Short mmCIF file of C-alpha atoms in Angstrom, two decimals:
data_model
loop_
_atom_site.label_atom_id
_atom_site.label_comp_id
_atom_site.label_asym_id
_atom_site.label_seq_id
_atom_site.Cartn_x
_atom_site.Cartn_y
_atom_site.Cartn_z
CA UNK A 1 243.95 -5.29 108.50
CA UNK A 2 244.91 -3.01 111.82
CA UNK A 3 244.72 -4.93 114.63
CA UNK A 4 242.91 -2.27 116.39
CA UNK A 5 240.02 -3.52 114.56
CA UNK A 6 239.84 -6.81 116.71
CA UNK A 7 239.41 -4.13 119.98
CA UNK A 8 237.32 -1.65 118.51
CA UNK A 9 234.29 -2.99 117.69
CA UNK A 10 233.40 0.71 115.78
CA UNK A 11 236.27 0.64 113.97
CA UNK A 12 236.21 1.18 110.01
CA UNK A 13 238.35 1.64 107.04
CA UNK A 14 238.49 4.88 105.00
CA UNK A 15 239.08 4.89 101.03
CA UNK A 16 238.86 7.15 98.30
CA UNK A 17 235.55 5.55 97.23
CA UNK A 18 233.88 6.81 100.67
CA UNK A 19 235.62 10.69 100.42
CA UNK A 20 234.40 10.97 97.05
CA UNK A 21 231.06 8.82 97.46
CA UNK A 22 230.56 12.32 99.94
CA UNK A 23 231.87 14.97 98.43
CA UNK A 24 230.60 14.33 94.86
CA UNK A 25 227.15 14.70 95.47
CA UNK A 26 227.87 17.40 97.89
CA UNK A 27 229.95 19.23 95.22
CA UNK A 28 227.33 18.62 92.80
CA UNK A 29 224.65 20.54 95.23
CA UNK A 30 226.84 23.03 97.12
CA UNK A 31 227.96 24.38 93.48
CA UNK A 32 224.58 25.56 93.06
CA UNK A 33 224.54 27.82 95.96
CA UNK A 34 226.91 30.38 94.72
CA UNK A 35 224.66 30.17 90.99
CA UNK A 36 222.14 31.63 92.89
CA UNK A 37 224.47 34.75 93.45
CA UNK A 38 225.90 34.83 90.40
CA UNK A 39 222.39 34.67 88.49
CA UNK A 40 221.42 37.44 90.66
CA UNK A 41 223.96 39.35 89.76
CA UNK A 42 223.73 38.53 86.04
CA UNK A 43 219.80 39.36 86.58
CA UNK A 44 220.21 42.45 87.48
CA UNK A 45 223.61 43.31 85.65
CA UNK A 46 221.48 43.10 82.83
CA UNK A 47 219.61 46.58 83.64
CA UNK A 48 223.12 48.06 82.70
CA UNK A 49 223.38 49.75 86.25
CA UNK A 50 226.38 49.20 88.22
CA UNK A 51 224.22 51.26 91.27
CA UNK A 52 221.91 48.06 91.52
CA UNK A 53 224.49 45.60 91.14
CA UNK A 54 226.59 47.18 94.30
CA UNK A 55 222.94 47.13 96.20
CA UNK A 56 222.62 43.40 95.36
CA UNK A 57 226.17 42.92 96.47
CA UNK A 58 225.84 45.12 99.85
CA UNK A 59 222.79 43.89 100.89
CA UNK A 60 223.37 40.12 100.26
CA UNK A 61 226.79 40.77 101.69
CA UNK A 62 224.72 42.11 104.92
CA UNK A 63 222.00 38.98 104.89
CA UNK A 64 225.12 36.75 104.54
CA UNK A 65 226.08 38.46 107.75
CA UNK A 66 222.95 37.57 109.47
CA UNK A 67 222.37 34.11 108.04
CA UNK A 68 226.03 32.59 107.63
CA UNK A 69 226.32 34.39 111.21
CA UNK A 70 224.56 31.13 112.75
CA UNK A 71 225.71 28.66 110.19
CA UNK A 72 227.29 27.37 113.85
CA UNK A 73 223.65 25.66 113.60
CA UNK A 74 225.01 23.79 110.53
CA UNK A 75 228.42 23.07 111.42
CA UNK A 76 227.56 21.91 115.23
CA UNK A 77 225.00 19.68 114.01
CA UNK A 78 226.98 17.82 111.50
CA UNK A 79 230.20 17.03 113.79
CA UNK A 80 227.74 16.00 116.99
CA UNK A 81 225.88 14.25 114.66
CA UNK A 82 228.94 12.21 113.15
CA UNK A 83 230.38 11.72 116.43
CA UNK A 84 226.69 9.94 118.13
CA UNK A 85 226.95 7.68 114.67
CA UNK A 86 230.67 6.86 115.45
CA UNK A 87 229.32 6.05 118.76
CA UNK A 88 226.56 3.91 118.07
CA UNK A 89 224.26 6.36 119.96
CA UNK A 90 220.72 6.92 117.81
CA UNK A 91 218.97 8.85 120.69
CA UNK A 92 222.15 10.96 121.08
CA UNK A 93 221.78 11.71 116.53
CA UNK A 94 218.47 12.26 117.39
CA UNK A 95 218.27 14.65 120.12
CA UNK A 96 221.06 16.72 117.84
CA UNK A 97 218.54 17.21 115.57
CA UNK A 98 215.64 18.39 117.54
CA UNK A 99 218.36 20.84 119.85
CA UNK A 100 219.40 22.54 116.73
CA UNK A 101 215.54 23.06 115.51
CA UNK A 102 214.58 24.37 118.32
CA UNK A 103 217.32 26.90 118.52
CA UNK A 104 216.78 27.80 114.96
CA UNK A 105 213.10 28.54 115.47
CA UNK A 106 213.73 30.83 118.63
CA UNK A 107 216.94 32.93 116.39
CA UNK A 108 215.07 33.24 113.30
CA UNK A 109 211.92 34.81 114.95
CA UNK A 110 214.07 37.43 117.07
CA UNK A 111 216.16 38.32 114.04
CA UNK A 112 212.72 38.74 111.84
CA UNK A 113 211.76 41.20 114.60
CA UNK A 114 214.86 43.21 115.26
CA UNK A 115 216.23 43.46 111.74
CA UNK A 116 214.11 45.88 110.70
CA UNK A 117 215.78 48.17 113.44
CA UNK A 118 219.48 47.07 112.26
CA UNK A 119 219.55 47.42 108.24
CA UNK A 120 220.20 51.35 108.78
CA UNK A 121 222.47 51.45 110.57
CA UNK A 122 224.24 48.55 108.38
CA UNK A 123 223.82 50.10 105.52
CA UNK A 124 225.45 53.55 106.56
CA UNK A 125 228.45 51.54 108.36
CA UNK A 126 229.09 49.91 104.58
CA UNK A 127 229.47 53.25 103.21
CA UNK A 128 228.25 53.04 99.53
CA UNK A 129 226.49 55.23 97.75
CA UNK A 130 223.02 56.37 98.10
CA UNK A 131 221.81 54.25 95.12
CA UNK A 132 223.39 51.41 96.29
CA UNK A 133 222.29 52.03 99.54
CA UNK A 134 218.13 52.43 98.63
CA UNK A 135 218.61 48.79 96.52
CA UNK A 136 219.92 47.16 99.31
CA UNK A 137 217.51 48.19 101.75
CA UNK A 138 215.11 47.26 99.50
CA UNK A 139 216.34 43.60 99.22
CA UNK A 140 217.38 43.06 102.92
CA UNK A 141 213.58 44.51 104.24
CA UNK A 142 212.14 41.51 102.35
CA UNK A 143 214.31 38.41 102.75
CA UNK A 144 214.77 39.08 106.31
CA UNK A 145 211.51 37.22 106.50
CA UNK A 146 213.30 34.18 105.21
CA UNK A 147 215.12 33.91 108.41
CA UNK A 148 213.34 31.40 110.41
CA UNK A 149 213.62 29.22 107.39
CA UNK A 150 217.22 29.72 106.48
CA UNK A 151 217.96 28.61 109.79
CA UNK A 152 216.00 25.62 110.18
CA UNK A 153 217.59 24.46 106.76
CA UNK A 154 221.27 24.99 108.27
CA UNK A 155 219.77 22.24 111.07
CA UNK A 156 218.48 20.29 108.87
CA UNK A 157 221.70 20.10 106.26
CA UNK A 158 223.75 19.77 109.22
CA UNK A 159 221.96 16.33 110.32
CA UNK A 160 221.55 14.93 106.77
CA UNK A 161 225.63 15.61 106.51
CA UNK A 162 226.66 14.12 110.27
CA UNK A 163 224.64 11.18 109.10
CA UNK A 164 226.68 11.20 105.50
CA UNK A 165 223.31 11.26 103.62
CA UNK A 166 224.85 13.25 101.04
CA UNK A 167 222.82 12.50 98.18
CA UNK A 168 219.89 13.94 100.33
CA UNK A 169 221.76 16.94 101.06
CA UNK A 170 222.70 17.02 97.11
CA UNK A 171 218.93 17.07 96.03
CA UNK A 172 217.61 19.49 98.50
CA UNK A 173 220.27 21.59 97.80
CA UNK A 174 219.55 22.04 94.23
CA UNK A 175 216.04 22.02 94.69
CA UNK A 176 216.30 24.83 96.68
CA UNK A 177 218.78 26.92 94.51
CA UNK A 178 216.90 25.78 91.11
CA UNK A 179 213.56 27.28 92.66
CA UNK A 180 215.80 30.49 93.94
CA UNK A 181 217.40 30.68 90.49
CA UNK A 182 213.67 30.66 87.93
CA UNK A 183 211.48 32.50 90.75
CA UNK A 184 214.70 35.19 91.05
CA UNK A 185 214.94 35.46 86.88
CA UNK A 186 210.81 35.48 86.56
CA UNK A 187 210.16 38.18 89.34
CA UNK A 188 213.17 40.43 88.43
CA UNK A 189 213.33 39.99 84.17
CA UNK A 190 209.38 39.03 84.13
CA UNK A 191 207.64 41.35 86.53
CA UNK A 192 209.83 43.84 86.62
CA UNK A 193 210.67 44.13 90.61
CA UNK A 194 213.97 44.54 90.15
CA UNK A 195 216.06 43.77 93.55
CA UNK A 196 212.92 43.16 95.26
CA UNK A 197 212.24 40.18 92.99
CA UNK A 198 215.32 38.46 93.69
CA UNK A 199 214.47 38.80 97.50
CA UNK A 200 211.02 37.73 97.09
CA UNK A 201 212.83 34.32 94.90
CA UNK A 202 214.97 33.61 97.55
CA UNK A 203 212.16 33.38 100.15
CA UNK A 204 210.04 30.81 98.41
CA UNK A 205 213.42 28.72 98.18
CA UNK A 206 214.04 28.91 101.66
CA UNK A 207 210.10 27.46 102.28
CA UNK A 208 210.10 24.80 99.87
CA UNK A 209 213.61 23.56 101.21
CA UNK A 210 212.76 23.73 104.76
CA UNK A 211 208.97 21.57 104.04
CA UNK A 212 211.09 18.95 101.74
CA UNK A 213 213.83 18.81 104.49
CA UNK A 214 211.23 17.90 107.24
CA UNK A 215 209.95 15.26 105.18
CA UNK A 216 213.47 13.46 104.69
CA UNK A 217 213.83 13.62 108.55
CA UNK A 218 210.83 12.26 108.82
CA UNK A 219 211.10 9.43 106.53
CA UNK A 220 214.41 8.78 107.91
CA UNK A 221 213.34 8.57 111.68
CA UNK A 222 210.26 6.90 110.37
CA UNK A 223 208.90 5.21 113.97
CA UNK A 224 212.44 5.80 115.50
CA UNK A 225 211.95 9.50 116.11
CA UNK A 226 211.09 9.79 120.15
CA UNK A 227 214.01 11.33 122.59
CA UNK A 228 213.06 11.08 126.21
CA UNK A 229 213.02 14.65 127.33
CA UNK A 230 215.83 14.09 130.39
CA UNK A 231 217.88 13.43 126.82
CA UNK A 232 216.67 16.09 125.05
CA UNK A 233 217.59 18.76 127.77
CA UNK A 234 220.19 16.66 129.27
CA UNK A 235 222.22 19.48 131.21
CA UNK A 236 226.02 18.12 130.00
CA UNK A 237 224.26 17.61 126.85
CA UNK A 238 222.71 21.00 126.02
CA UNK A 239 225.73 22.91 127.72
CA UNK A 240 228.08 20.84 125.22
CA UNK A 241 226.01 21.99 122.01
CA UNK A 242 225.61 25.49 123.42
CA UNK A 243 229.28 25.98 123.89
CA UNK A 244 230.22 24.13 120.57
CA UNK A 245 227.95 26.30 118.76
CA UNK A 246 229.05 29.57 120.40
CA UNK A 247 232.59 29.15 119.30
CA UNK A 248 231.81 28.45 115.99
CA UNK A 249 229.47 31.06 116.11
CA UNK A 250 232.16 33.65 117.03
CA UNK A 251 234.43 32.07 114.30
CA UNK A 252 231.88 32.53 111.88
CA UNK A 253 230.92 36.18 113.21
CA UNK A 254 234.85 37.10 112.83
CA UNK A 255 235.32 35.31 109.17
CA UNK A 256 232.46 36.99 108.04
CA UNK A 257 233.85 40.50 109.77
CA UNK A 258 236.75 39.84 107.00
CA UNK A 259 234.39 39.52 104.28
CA UNK A 260 232.14 42.52 104.97
CA UNK A 261 235.09 44.63 105.44
CA UNK A 262 236.02 43.54 102.22
CA UNK A 263 233.15 44.67 100.85
CA UNK A 264 233.24 48.05 102.61
CA UNK A 265 236.73 48.67 101.68
CA UNK A 266 235.79 48.22 97.70
CA UNK A 267 232.44 50.19 98.72
CA UNK A 268 234.46 53.08 99.91
CA UNK A 269 236.56 53.28 96.77
CA UNK A 270 233.94 53.42 93.54
CA UNK A 271 230.68 51.98 92.37
CA UNK A 272 232.69 50.54 89.36
CA UNK A 273 235.19 48.78 91.83
CA UNK A 274 232.24 47.94 94.26
CA UNK A 275 230.36 46.13 91.38
CA UNK A 276 233.76 44.60 90.13
CA UNK A 277 234.72 42.88 93.43
CA UNK A 278 231.75 41.49 93.92
CA UNK A 279 231.34 40.10 90.50
CA UNK A 280 234.98 38.29 91.50
CA UNK A 281 233.70 37.12 94.52
CA UNK A 282 230.99 35.02 93.05
CA UNK A 283 233.98 33.26 91.27
CA UNK A 284 235.31 32.63 95.10
CA UNK A 285 232.09 31.65 96.40
CA UNK A 286 231.83 28.95 93.67
CA UNK A 287 235.17 27.94 94.29
CA UNK A 288 234.51 27.96 98.34
CA UNK A 289 231.38 25.58 97.52
CA UNK A 290 233.47 23.05 95.42
CA UNK A 291 236.23 22.99 97.75
CA UNK A 292 233.29 22.31 100.37
CA UNK A 293 232.53 18.87 98.97
CA UNK A 294 235.88 17.51 100.46
CA UNK A 295 235.38 19.34 103.52
CA UNK A 296 232.02 17.66 103.96
CA UNK A 297 233.46 14.61 103.60
CA UNK A 298 236.36 15.37 106.29
CA UNK A 299 233.69 16.50 108.68
CA UNK A 300 231.73 13.64 108.68
CA UNK A 301 234.24 10.80 108.27
CA UNK A 302 236.62 12.73 110.88
CA UNK A 303 233.68 13.14 113.08
CA UNK A 304 233.01 9.59 113.10
CA UNK A 305 235.86 8.58 113.63
CA UNK A 306 236.49 10.61 116.71
CA UNK A 307 232.93 8.87 118.33
CA UNK A 308 234.54 5.37 117.16
CA UNK A 309 237.71 6.65 119.11
CA UNK A 310 239.51 5.30 115.99
CA UNK A 311 242.53 6.68 114.99
CA UNK A 312 243.62 5.04 111.65
CA UNK A 313 240.23 6.20 110.44
CA UNK A 314 240.96 9.64 111.51
CA UNK A 315 244.63 9.79 109.92
CA UNK A 316 243.20 8.32 106.53
CA UNK A 317 240.69 11.14 106.57
CA UNK A 318 242.95 13.98 106.84
CA UNK A 319 245.30 12.28 104.47
CA UNK A 320 242.66 11.51 101.53
CA UNK A 321 240.50 14.69 101.57
CA UNK A 322 244.09 16.80 101.67
CA UNK A 323 245.08 14.94 98.61
CA UNK A 324 241.74 15.57 96.59
CA UNK A 325 241.26 18.94 98.13
CA UNK A 326 244.82 20.21 96.61
CA UNK A 327 244.24 18.15 93.38
CA UNK A 328 240.45 20.64 93.02
CA UNK A 329 241.99 23.64 94.28
CA UNK A 330 244.38 23.64 91.38
CA UNK A 331 241.48 22.68 88.91
CA UNK A 332 239.52 25.33 89.72
CA UNK A 333 242.64 28.04 89.67
CA UNK A 334 243.50 26.96 85.98
CA UNK A 335 239.90 27.35 84.90
CA UNK A 336 238.99 30.84 86.56
CA UNK A 337 242.52 31.87 84.56
CA UNK A 338 241.01 30.25 81.44
CA UNK A 339 237.89 31.06 81.26
CA UNK A 340 237.59 33.79 83.32
CA UNK A 341 236.93 37.05 80.79
CA UNK A 342 234.42 34.77 79.37
CA UNK A 343 232.39 34.67 82.41
CA UNK A 344 232.73 38.28 83.40
CA UNK A 345 231.72 39.46 79.80
CA UNK A 346 228.25 36.96 80.37
CA UNK A 347 227.52 38.08 83.77
CA UNK A 348 227.84 41.95 83.55
CA UNK A 349 226.94 44.41 80.08
CA UNK A 350 228.54 47.47 82.32
CA UNK A 351 232.15 48.34 80.24
CA UNK A 352 233.61 49.67 82.89
CA UNK A 353 232.48 46.71 85.23
CA UNK A 354 234.34 44.58 83.07
CA UNK A 355 237.76 45.94 82.51
CA UNK A 356 238.03 46.19 86.15
CA UNK A 357 237.26 42.94 86.33
CA UNK A 358 239.62 41.34 84.43
CA UNK A 359 242.45 43.70 85.94
CA UNK A 360 241.98 41.97 89.29
CA UNK A 361 240.99 38.37 87.67
CA UNK A 362 244.27 36.86 88.75
CA UNK A 363 244.01 37.59 92.46
CA UNK A 364 240.35 35.78 92.68
CA UNK A 365 242.15 33.09 90.73
CA UNK A 366 244.69 31.94 93.12
CA UNK A 367 242.06 31.62 95.89
CA UNK A 368 240.87 28.20 95.49
CA UNK A 369 244.76 26.74 95.58
CA UNK A 370 245.61 28.79 98.63
CA UNK A 371 242.18 28.38 100.30
CA UNK A 372 242.49 24.42 100.25
CA UNK A 373 244.51 23.32 103.34
CA UNK A 374 241.99 25.84 105.22
CA UNK A 375 238.70 24.36 103.59
CA UNK A 376 240.00 20.92 103.86
CA UNK A 377 241.13 21.12 107.54
CA UNK A 378 238.14 22.96 108.69
CA UNK A 379 236.25 20.31 107.96
CA UNK A 380 238.34 18.06 110.32
CA UNK A 381 238.09 20.33 113.11
CA UNK A 382 234.32 20.87 112.59
CA UNK A 383 233.91 16.33 112.40
CA UNK A 384 236.15 16.64 115.74
CA UNK A 385 234.07 19.56 117.15
CA UNK A 386 237.39 21.46 118.14
CA UNK A 387 235.70 24.60 118.38
CA UNK A 388 237.56 26.61 120.46
CA UNK A 389 240.88 26.21 118.06
CA UNK A 390 238.51 27.38 114.85
CA UNK A 391 237.68 30.43 116.90
CA UNK A 392 241.12 31.68 117.89
CA UNK A 393 242.50 30.78 114.51
CA UNK A 394 239.68 33.07 112.56
CA UNK A 395 240.54 35.97 114.85
CA UNK A 396 244.01 35.70 114.23
CA UNK A 397 243.72 35.54 110.23
CA UNK A 398 241.41 38.52 110.57
CA UNK A 399 244.13 40.64 111.68
CA UNK A 400 246.76 39.37 109.33
CA UNK A 401 243.55 40.71 106.83
CA UNK A 402 243.50 43.82 108.38
CA UNK A 403 247.01 44.35 108.67
CA UNK A 404 248.18 43.19 105.23
CA UNK A 405 245.43 45.39 103.54
CA UNK A 406 246.06 48.47 105.92
CA UNK A 407 250.10 48.52 104.90
CA UNK A 408 249.27 47.80 101.11
CA UNK A 409 246.10 49.67 99.87
CA UNK A 410 247.45 53.05 100.46
CA UNK A 411 250.49 52.15 97.65
CA UNK A 412 248.73 49.29 96.11
CA UNK A 413 244.88 50.45 95.77
CA UNK A 414 242.38 47.35 95.33
CA UNK A 415 245.44 45.30 94.90
CA UNK A 416 246.34 45.78 98.42
CA UNK A 417 242.70 44.48 99.07
CA UNK A 418 242.95 40.85 97.41
CA UNK A 419 246.58 40.64 99.00
CA UNK A 420 244.69 40.97 102.36
CA UNK A 421 242.03 38.32 101.55
CA UNK A 422 245.10 36.05 100.34
CA UNK A 423 246.97 36.30 103.17
CA UNK A 424 243.79 35.70 105.41
CA UNK A 425 243.22 32.53 103.68
CA UNK A 426 246.63 31.55 104.11
CA UNK A 427 246.75 32.38 107.93
CA UNK A 428 243.85 29.95 108.63
CA UNK A 429 245.03 27.24 106.71
CA UNK A 430 248.64 27.31 108.13
CA UNK A 431 247.35 27.55 112.03
CA UNK A 432 245.24 24.95 111.60
CA UNK A 433 247.57 22.34 110.34
CA UNK A 434 250.12 23.53 112.63
CA UNK A 435 247.88 22.77 115.75
CA UNK A 436 246.27 19.22 114.26
CA UNK A 437 249.20 17.07 116.02
CA UNK A 438 248.33 18.80 118.98
CA UNK A 439 244.90 17.94 118.80
CA UNK A 440 244.99 14.14 117.75
CA UNK A 441 247.54 13.34 120.71
CA UNK A 442 244.82 14.42 123.09
CA UNK A 443 241.79 12.93 121.30
CA UNK A 444 243.47 9.55 121.26
CA UNK A 445 245.41 8.95 123.35
#
């Protein structure tokens, strides 16, 4: 046993079993998230229209800008909750949850009000064809009404993840995404509602997930739910909550700009390339959410170690999550290479989209392996709430993407676009790794 155990009452060890105990349930839940987009693409793909597939791609991408740019609610809540758990401060655990839910409600209502005015401008900026933009507009104007529930779910998931309640998070994610898949299939194919049906399915799933998630929180808190108002609105604690989330907000916006630019540059080529790239991006999303299970373990255990001020647990968290992440990344890359053609054929009947997807399959198959370090270290930095570094690294990596695609696309075409994306992912992981020793020395001085 480490002698530091004798001097730190909150010291704890980190094992493979602890990492996998968080990562496996979260992976099972998280891999259902991209399945929603895959099913939406597959269902619309059965209609045989590249324009409708492109509309779902553009509409989903723009909604992700609006919703996922607020993913700071999930990340910031996870890190601060895990640190409160490590410090043994249960009042702070509850206060973090309540602050996150309050901010989620306000931001969600504001987004619903201003969204319809922003959608036409955003679609023009994307540069797609008129048929693609019309389908995307229909999708977005309906799905915007899910925003208050989407943001509340970020807060709920973040709190559950911060407490290490991965099984509850798994159940909630599977429930939400199963409802989404079933209703989207029914509304689109059964009722013939087209892209509007996919949007209605998403709204219903978000509402149910919010209600069930609040029930999970209430069950955990039971009678111990109170937070004194001076603690809830404590100036320094609230300022820290806002500062961390502001940095993560900027980081998320910068990253989403990169992926949105990827979609826009795809749309400015042809509708078939747009559909193929976005179909392949579903592969990337699947791999990313799979790796996020390990990242969630890094968030919870790393944040808990920071809260407990116990360096051995933090170092072991870094080592173990990196090992598991690299193994999973390699496995996912091999699976995509081997099974990719069959999956492509299952997702679309359009022959042009099938052919183009095969041409660029190699690029997306490399993303899990290259992105592993970025995902794992993102989890470490989220748990430690080193948010300003996450912000700065994202800006740097996006600059790399912009330069690489600008130089490569004139000669390599769509291959140059994918090269830029891989360089973006590599730049994030390398930069976070180089800065890690300095942060650790400062945190455990």
